[in-house]
Coordinates of C-alpha atoms in Angstrom, one line a residue:
M1165 CA 19.9 -54.3 -27.5
K1166 CA 18.7 -50.7 -25.3
F1167 CA 22.0 -48.3 -24.6
F1168 CA 22.4 -45.8 -21.7
P1169 CA 23.9 -43.6 -22.6
P1170 CA 27.2 -43.7 -19.3
C1171 CA 25.5 -40.1 -17.6
M1172 CA 22.4 -42.3 -17.1
I1173 CA 23.7 -44.6 -14.6
C1174 CA 24.0 -41.6 -13.0
F1175 CA 19.7 -41.4 -11.9
S1176 CA 17.5 -44.1 -9.5
S1177 CA 15.6 -46.7 -12.1
S1178 CA 12.8 -45.1 -11.3
Q1179 CA 14.3 -42.3 -13.3
K1180 CA 14.9 -44.5 -16.9
N1181 CA 12.4 -45.2 -16.8
D1182 CA 11.5 -41.9 -17.5
I1183 CA 13.2 -41.3 -20.5
D1184 CA 10.8 -43.7 -23.1
N1185 CA 12.7 -43.0 -25.8
S1186 CA 15.5 -45.9 -25.1
Y1187 CA 18.9 -45.1 -26.8
D1188 CA 20.7 -47.5 -29.2
E1189 CA 25.0 -47.5 -29.4
E1190 CA 24.8 -47.4 -34.3
N1191 CA 22.2 -44.6 -33.3
N1192 CA 24.3 -43.2 -30.5
E1193 CA 27.9 -43.3 -31.3
N1194 CA 28.8 -39.4 -31.6
F1195 CA 26.8 -39.1 -28.1
R1196 CA 28.9 -39.4 -25.4
L1197 CA 30.0 -39.2 -21.6
F1198 CA 31.9 -35.4 -20.3
T1199 CA 33.9 -34.8 -17.7
Y1200 CA 33.5 -31.3 -16.2
N1201 CA 37.5 -30.8 -16.6
E1202 CA 37.0 -30.8 -20.4
L1203 CA 33.9 -28.4 -20.5
R1204 CA 35.1 -26.2 -18.1
L1205 CA 38.4 -26.2 -20.2
A1206 CA 36.0 -25.6 -22.5
T1207 CA 34.3 -22.5 -21.8
N1208 CA 38.0 -21.4 -19.9
G1209 CA 36.0 -21.7 -16.7
F1210 CA 32.9 -20.7 -17.6
S1211 CA 34.0 -17.7 -17.9
S1212 CA 31.4 -14.8 -18.0
S1213 CA 32.7 -13.6 -21.7
N1214 CA 31.5 -17.5 -23.2
K1215 CA 28.4 -17.1 -21.6
I1216 CA 25.4 -16.9 -25.1
G1217 CA 22.4 -17.4 -23.7
V1218 CA 19.8 -17.2 -19.9
G1219 CA 16.9 -18.8 -19.7
G1220 CA 15.0 -19.8 -17.5
F1221 CA 16.7 -23.5 -16.4
G1222 CA 20.1 -22.6 -17.5
T1223 CA 23.2 -20.6 -18.2
V1224 CA 24.4 -21.5 -22.2
Y1225 CA 27.9 -20.9 -22.3
K1226 CA 30.7 -21.6 -25.8
G1227 CA 33.0 -24.1 -25.7
R1228 CA 35.5 -25.4 -27.8
L1229 CA 37.3 -28.4 -27.1
R1230 CA 40.7 -30.4 -27.9
D1231 CA 39.6 -31.1 -31.1
E1232 CA 38.5 -27.7 -32.8
S1233 CA 34.9 -28.5 -32.7
L1234 CA 32.9 -25.8 -31.4
V1235 CA 29.2 -26.4 -28.7
G1236 CA 26.7 -24.6 -26.2
V1237 CA 27.6 -26.0 -22.5
K1238 CA 23.6 -25.2 -21.1
V1239 CA 24.8 -25.9 -17.1
L1240 CA 21.5 -26.9 -15.5
S1241 CA 21.4 -26.1 -11.3
I1242 CA 19.8 -28.3 -9.5
E1243 CA 16.8 -27.2 -6.6
I1244 CA 16.8 -30.1 -4.0
E1245 CA 13.5 -28.8 -3.0
S1246 CA 12.1 -28.8 -5.8
M1247 CA 14.4 -31.4 -7.9
R1248 CA 14.3 -28.6 -10.5
G1249 CA 16.8 -28.9 -13.0
E1250 CA 16.9 -32.5 -12.5
R1251 CA 13.7 -32.7 -14.2
E1252 CA 15.1 -30.1 -17.5
F1253 CA 17.9 -32.6 -17.9
I1254 CA 16.0 -35.8 -18.2
A1255 CA 13.7 -34.4 -20.0
E1256 CA 15.9 -33.5 -22.2
L1257 CA 17.6 -36.4 -23.6
A1258 CA 14.3 -38.0 -23.4
A1259 CA 13.0 -35.7 -26.3
L1260 CA 16.1 -36.0 -28.5
S1261 CA 18.5 -39.6 -26.6
D1262 CA 17.6 -40.5 -30.8
I1263 CA 15.7 -38.4 -32.5
K1264 CA 17.2 -36.7 -35.5
H1265 CA 15.9 -33.6 -38.0
D1266 CA 18.2 -30.5 -39.3
N1267 CA 16.2 -28.9 -37.6
L1268 CA 16.5 -30.0 -34.0
V1269 CA 19.9 -28.7 -32.4
G1270 CA 22.7 -31.5 -31.8
L1271 CA 23.0 -33.2 -28.4
R1272 CA 26.3 -34.6 -28.2
G1273 CA 26.4 -35.1 -24.3
C1274 CA 26.1 -34.6 -20.9
C1275 CA 28.4 -34.4 -17.6
V1276 CA 26.8 -35.7 -14.4
D1277 CA 29.6 -33.6 -11.5
G1278 CA 27.5 -33.5 -7.9
A1279 CA 24.4 -31.4 -7.2
T1280 CA 25.2 -29.7 -11.9
R1281 CA 24.7 -31.5 -14.9
Y1282 CA 25.5 -30.7 -18.1
L1283 CA 24.3 -30.8 -21.2
V1284 CA 26.8 -30.3 -24.6
Y1285 CA 25.0 -29.0 -27.9
D1286 CA 25.9 -28.8 -31.4
Y1287 CA 27.4 -24.5 -31.0
M1288 CA 25.1 -22.4 -33.2
E1289 CA 26.8 -19.5 -34.2
N1290 CA 23.7 -17.1 -34.9
N1291 CA 22.8 -16.7 -31.9
N1292 CA 18.5 -17.5 -31.2
L1293 CA 16.2 -15.6 -33.3
S1294 CA 14.9 -13.9 -30.0
H1295 CA 18.7 -11.9 -29.8
T1296 CA 19.1 -11.4 -33.4
L1297 CA 16.1 -10.8 -35.0
L1298 CA 14.0 -9.6 -32.6
G1299 CA 16.5 -7.7 -31.4
G1300 CA 16.6 -4.6 -32.8
E1301 CA 16.3 -2.9 -36.5
Q1302 CA 19.8 -3.5 -37.3
N1303 CA 19.9 -7.3 -36.7
R1304 CA 15.7 -7.2 -38.4
L1305 CA 18.2 -5.7 -41.4
K1306 CA 20.2 -9.1 -41.3
F1307 CA 16.5 -11.0 -42.5
S1308 CA 15.1 -11.1 -45.8
W1309 CA 11.9 -12.0 -46.4
E1310 CA 13.9 -15.6 -48.0
T1311 CA 15.7 -15.7 -45.3
R1312 CA 12.6 -15.4 -42.9
K1313 CA 10.9 -17.8 -45.0
H1314 CA 13.6 -20.3 -44.6
I1315 CA 13.2 -20.1 -41.0
S1316 CA 9.8 -20.2 -40.3
L1317 CA 9.7 -23.5 -42.7
G1318 CA 12.3 -25.0 -41.2
I1319 CA 10.1 -24.8 -37.5
A1320 CA 7.2 -25.9 -38.8
Q1321 CA 8.7 -29.1 -40.5
G1322 CA 11.2 -29.6 -37.3
L1323 CA 7.3 -29.1 -34.2
S1324 CA 5.4 -31.9 -37.5
Y1325 CA 8.5 -34.4 -36.8
L1326 CA 8.3 -33.7 -32.7
H1327 CA 4.7 -34.5 -33.5
E1328 CA 4.2 -37.7 -35.8
E1329 CA 7.4 -39.4 -34.9
P1330 CA 8.2 -39.4 -30.9
R1331 CA 5.1 -37.9 -30.3
I1332 CA 6.5 -34.0 -28.4
V1333 CA 5.3 -31.4 -27.0
H1334 CA 7.7 -28.7 -26.9
R1335 CA 5.7 -26.8 -24.2
D1336 CA 8.0 -23.6 -25.3
I1337 CA 7.9 -22.9 -28.9
K1338 CA 9.4 -19.7 -28.8
A1339 CA 12.2 -17.6 -30.2
S1340 CA 14.9 -17.4 -27.2
N1341 CA 14.5 -21.5 -28.4
I1342 CA 14.3 -21.2 -32.2
L1343 CA 18.5 -21.4 -32.9
L1344 CA 19.6 -21.0 -35.2
D1345 CA 22.8 -21.6 -37.4
K1346 CA 25.6 -20.1 -39.7
N1347 CA 23.5 -20.9 -42.4
F1348 CA 20.8 -18.8 -40.9
T1349 CA 18.6 -22.8 -40.2
P1350 CA 16.6 -23.0 -37.4
K1351 CA 17.1 -25.7 -34.5
L1352 CA 14.1 -26.2 -31.8
G1353 CA 15.9 -26.6 -28.7
D1354 CA 15.8 -26.3 -24.9
F1355 CA 13.1 -29.4 -24.5
G1356 CA 13.2 -29.0 -21.2
L1357 CA 9.3 -28.4 -20.2
S1358 CA 8.7 -31.4 -23.6
K1359 CA 5.8 -34.4 -22.5
I1360 CA 5.7 -37.4 -24.6
L1361 CA 2.6 -38.9 -25.9
R1362 CA 1.3 -41.9 -25.2
E1363 CA 0.2 -44.5 -27.2
N1364 CA -3.1 -44.0 -28.4
S1365 CA -3.2 -40.3 -26.4
S1366 CA -3.7 -36.8 -27.3
H1367 CA -3.4 -35.5 -24.6
I1368 CA -1.6 -34.8 -21.2
S1369 CA -3.4 -33.4 -18.1
T1370 CA -0.3 -31.2 -16.7
R1371 CA 0.6 -28.2 -14.7
V1372 CA 1.1 -25.9 -16.0
A1373 CA 4.3 -23.4 -17.9
G1374 CA 5.4 -21.8 -20.5
T1375 CA 6.0 -18.1 -21.5
M1376 CA 3.2 -15.6 -21.6
G1377 CA 2.0 -14.1 -24.6
Y1378 CA 2.6 -18.5 -25.6
L1379 CA 0.6 -19.6 -23.9
A1380 CA -2.4 -21.3 -26.5
P1381 CA -5.6 -20.5 -23.2
E1382 CA -6.9 -23.9 -23.1
Y1383 CA -4.2 -25.0 -21.7
A1384 CA -3.7 -22.4 -20.0
I1385 CA -7.0 -22.5 -18.0
S1386 CA -7.2 -26.3 -18.1
G1387 CA -3.6 -27.9 -18.3
R1388 CA -4.8 -29.4 -20.8
L1389 CA -1.9 -30.2 -22.4
T1390 CA -2.4 -31.3 -26.1
R1391 CA -0.6 -30.8 -30.2
K1392 CA -2.8 -27.7 -30.8
S1393 CA -0.6 -25.9 -27.1
D1394 CA 2.4 -25.5 -29.4
I1395 CA 0.3 -24.5 -32.9
Y1396 CA -0.2 -22.0 -31.4
S1397 CA 2.8 -21.2 -29.7
F1398 CA 4.3 -21.9 -33.8
G1399 CA 1.3 -19.3 -34.4
V1400 CA 2.6 -16.4 -32.3
L1401 CA 6.5 -17.2 -33.7
L1402 CA 5.4 -16.7 -37.2
L1403 CA 3.6 -13.4 -36.7
E1404 CA 6.7 -12.6 -35.3
I1405 CA 8.6 -13.3 -38.3
V1406 CA 7.1 -12.5 -40.1
S1407 CA 6.0 -7.6 -38.3
G1408 CA 9.9 -8.1 -36.7
R1409 CA 8.0 -7.8 -33.6
K1410 CA 8.0 -9.1 -29.7
V1411 CA 4.8 -10.6 -29.0
V1412 CA 4.2 -8.3 -26.2
D1413 CA 6.1 -5.1 -25.7
F1414 CA 5.5 -2.2 -23.8
D1415 CA 5.5 1.7 -24.7
M1416 CA 5.1 4.8 -22.7
E1417 CA 1.9 6.5 -24.2
H1418 CA 0.2 2.7 -25.2
G1419 CA 1.6 0.8 -22.2
E1420 CA 1.5 -3.1 -23.5
H1421 CA 1.3 -4.6 -26.8
Y1422 CA -0.4 -8.3 -27.7
L1423 CA 0.6 -8.4 -31.4
V1424 CA -1.6 -11.7 -31.5
Q1425 CA -4.4 -8.4 -31.0
K1426 CA -2.3 -6.1 -33.7
A1427 CA -2.3 -9.1 -36.6
W1428 CA -6.2 -10.4 -35.8
E1429 CA -7.1 -5.9 -35.3
A1430 CA -5.3 -5.9 -39.0
Y1431 CA -7.2 -8.7 -40.1
K1432 CA -10.5 -7.1 -39.5
G1433 CA -9.9 -3.9 -41.0
D1434 CA -8.1 -5.4 -44.0
E1435 CA -4.7 -4.7 -43.3
L1436 CA -2.5 -7.4 -43.3
I1437 CA 0.2 -5.5 -45.2
Q1438 CA 0.6 -2.9 -42.9
L1439 CA 2.2 -5.9 -40.3
V1440 CA 4.9 -7.1 -42.8
D1441 CA 8.8 -5.5 -40.9
S1442 CA 8.6 -2.0 -42.4
V1443 CA 13.4 -3.0 -43.0
L1444 CA 12.0 -5.2 -45.7
E1445 CA 10.8 -1.6 -47.6
T1446 CA 9.1 -3.4 -50.9
N1447 CA 11.6 -6.0 -51.2
F1448 CA 9.6 -8.9 -50.0
P1449 CA 5.8 -9.9 -52.2
E1450 CA 3.0 -9.5 -50.5
E1451 CA 0.5 -11.7 -51.3
E1452 CA 2.9 -14.3 -49.9
A1453 CA 3.8 -12.5 -46.4
V1454 CA 0.2 -11.7 -46.1
R1455 CA -0.7 -15.8 -46.9
F1456 CA 2.1 -16.1 -43.8
I1457 CA 0.3 -14.0 -41.5
K1458 CA -3.5 -15.6 -42.4
I1459 CA -1.7 -18.6 -41.3
G1460 CA -0.6 -17.3 -37.7
L1461 CA -4.2 -16.8 -36.8
L1462 CA -4.8 -19.7 -38.4
C1463 CA -3.0 -20.8 -35.8
V1464 CA -3.9 -19.2 -32.7
Q1465 CA -7.9 -19.1 -33.7
E1466 CA -8.7 -19.3 -29.5
H1467 CA -10.9 -22.5 -30.8
A1468 CA -8.5 -25.5 -30.4
R1469 CA -9.7 -27.8 -33.2
L1470 CA -10.2 -25.4 -35.4
R1471 CA -6.1 -24.8 -35.6
P1472 CA -4.4 -26.1 -38.5
S1473 CA -2.6 -29.9 -38.2
M1474 CA 1.0 -28.7 -38.6
A1475 CA 1.5 -31.2 -41.1
T1476 CA -1.4 -28.7 -42.6
A1477 CA 0.2 -26.0 -41.7
I1478 CA 3.5 -26.9 -43.6
K1479 CA 1.2 -27.8 -47.2
M1480 CA -0.5 -24.0 -46.9
L1481 CA 3.1 -22.4 -45.8
A1482 CA 4.2 -23.4 -49.9
N1483 CA 1.2 -22.8 -50.5
E1484 CA -0.5 -26.4 -51.3
I1485 CA -3.4 -25.7 -50.1
E1486 CA -5.6 -21.9 -51.1
L1487 CA -6.3 -19.7 -48.4
R1488 CA -8.8 -18.1 -50.5
D1489 CA -11.8 -19.4 -48.5
V1490 CA -10.3 -20.1 -45.6
E1491 CA -12.4 -18.7 -42.2
I1492 CA -10.1 -17.6 -39.7
S1493 CA -11.9 -17.0 -36.3
Q1494 CA -11.5 -15.0 -33.5
P1495 CA -7.7 -15.0 -31.7
G1496 CA -7.3 -16.7 -27.8
L1497 CA -5.2 -14.6 -25.9
V1498 CA -3.8 -15.0 -22.2
S1499 CA -3.2 -11.7 -21.3
D1500 CA -4.0 -12.0 -17.3
L1501 CA -2.0 -14.7 -14.9
M1502 CA -4.8 -15.0 -12.8
S1503 CA -6.6 -16.4 -15.4
I1504 CA -3.8 -19.7 -16.1
K1505 CA -4.5 -22.7 -13.9
M1506 CA -3.3 -22.9 -10.4
D1507 CA -2.9 -23.5 -7.0
H1508 CA -2.4 -20.0 -5.1
Q1509 CA -0.5 -21.0 -1.8
N1510 CA 1.8 -23.4 -3.8
L1511 CA 2.8 -20.9 -6.2
S1512 CA 7.0 -20.2 -6.4
Q1513 CA 7.4 -17.1 -4.7
S1514 CA 9.3 -15.7 -8.4
T1515 CA 7.7 -12.9 -10.4
F1516 CA 6.4 -13.0 -13.8
S1517 CA 6.6 -10.8 -16.3
K1518 CA 5.1 -10.5 -19.3
G1519 CA 7.4 -12.9 -21.9
S1520 CA 9.2 -15.0 -19.2
T1521 CA 8.9 -18.2 -18.4
I1522 CA 6.8 -19.7 -16.5
S1523 CA 6.7 -23.2 -14.2
F1524 CA 4.3 -23.6 -10.9
Q1525 CA 5.5 -25.6 -8.5
S1526 CA 4.0 -27.8 -5.9
P1527 CA 5.4 -30.2 -2.8
R1528 CA 2.3 -32.3 -4.4
T1529 CA 3.2 -32.6 -7.9
S1530 CA 6.3 -32.5 -9.8
Y1531 CA 7.0 -30.8 -13.1
F1532 CA 7.6 -34.4 -15.1

């Protein structure tokens, strides 16, 4: 028997049909419908002191429920004209409805209150990779090589599960969407842009959405979304984890620096070891670190067909596949917004900066 959580009764039948993964009572016994008052009390009135993150699709607050358990509460406000927020809410429910994996954030429940939607997640004690690992040198000192390896493998395993089991393309893999629990176990979060691949379908044609620096070039240019789009983003993220550097950086003397380009130059000059985060000093296995960078470069190759699957990338990370004779070709790089497939007349008026979330709006075409 198909079963939808109580919050789904708020949607029309056509919206319910957007949820591809149906719920069942056994798998969702811990999913619940929260009231607005419960979440207001849990977050101390959505106090700014409880704010732990702000993303392209909502603000996240730390909350403590009446049973003393900690949660993260994401608040999505609906834009009536574009329905932005509503679609992200539905997409997250669709993606996380009845799937479970150690490297996916746990969805505890939801709340619908007027034009506002709330999603309730397991609380992540160590915030996200962007806030911690990429948040400054003092933060990077907390991440030993073993911790970085643990995080890299966890992200790969979570992404591989999404690609093979529910056939989900995340579409926004980046440092700020990798959450860390108290043991620094990574959890893929923010499924507001995710897409489900239909049976026997290898791609989806869609309006481009994602984050500059992490966008696969073929997707940015054509709008053709595949699993290889996520794999490109994973490659960028892997380079960030090993180097401790952001995907796009800026300084007054040299302007913008693209990590992918810097890694490619280091590869051509046989200087990959120089890319490893300096805070590690000599406390890391050089051969393994270089292998991780090479895997990152394999994942960001310009031609999508040359990128490994996530299952293969995991074997490479675990050193089950030898890389000695593997040829790495030039990476793809999207450094110009004008390269991205867009409808100029219907482009959102928002100003997009490097590293910011990109989303294109059109009265004729929806996100999902």
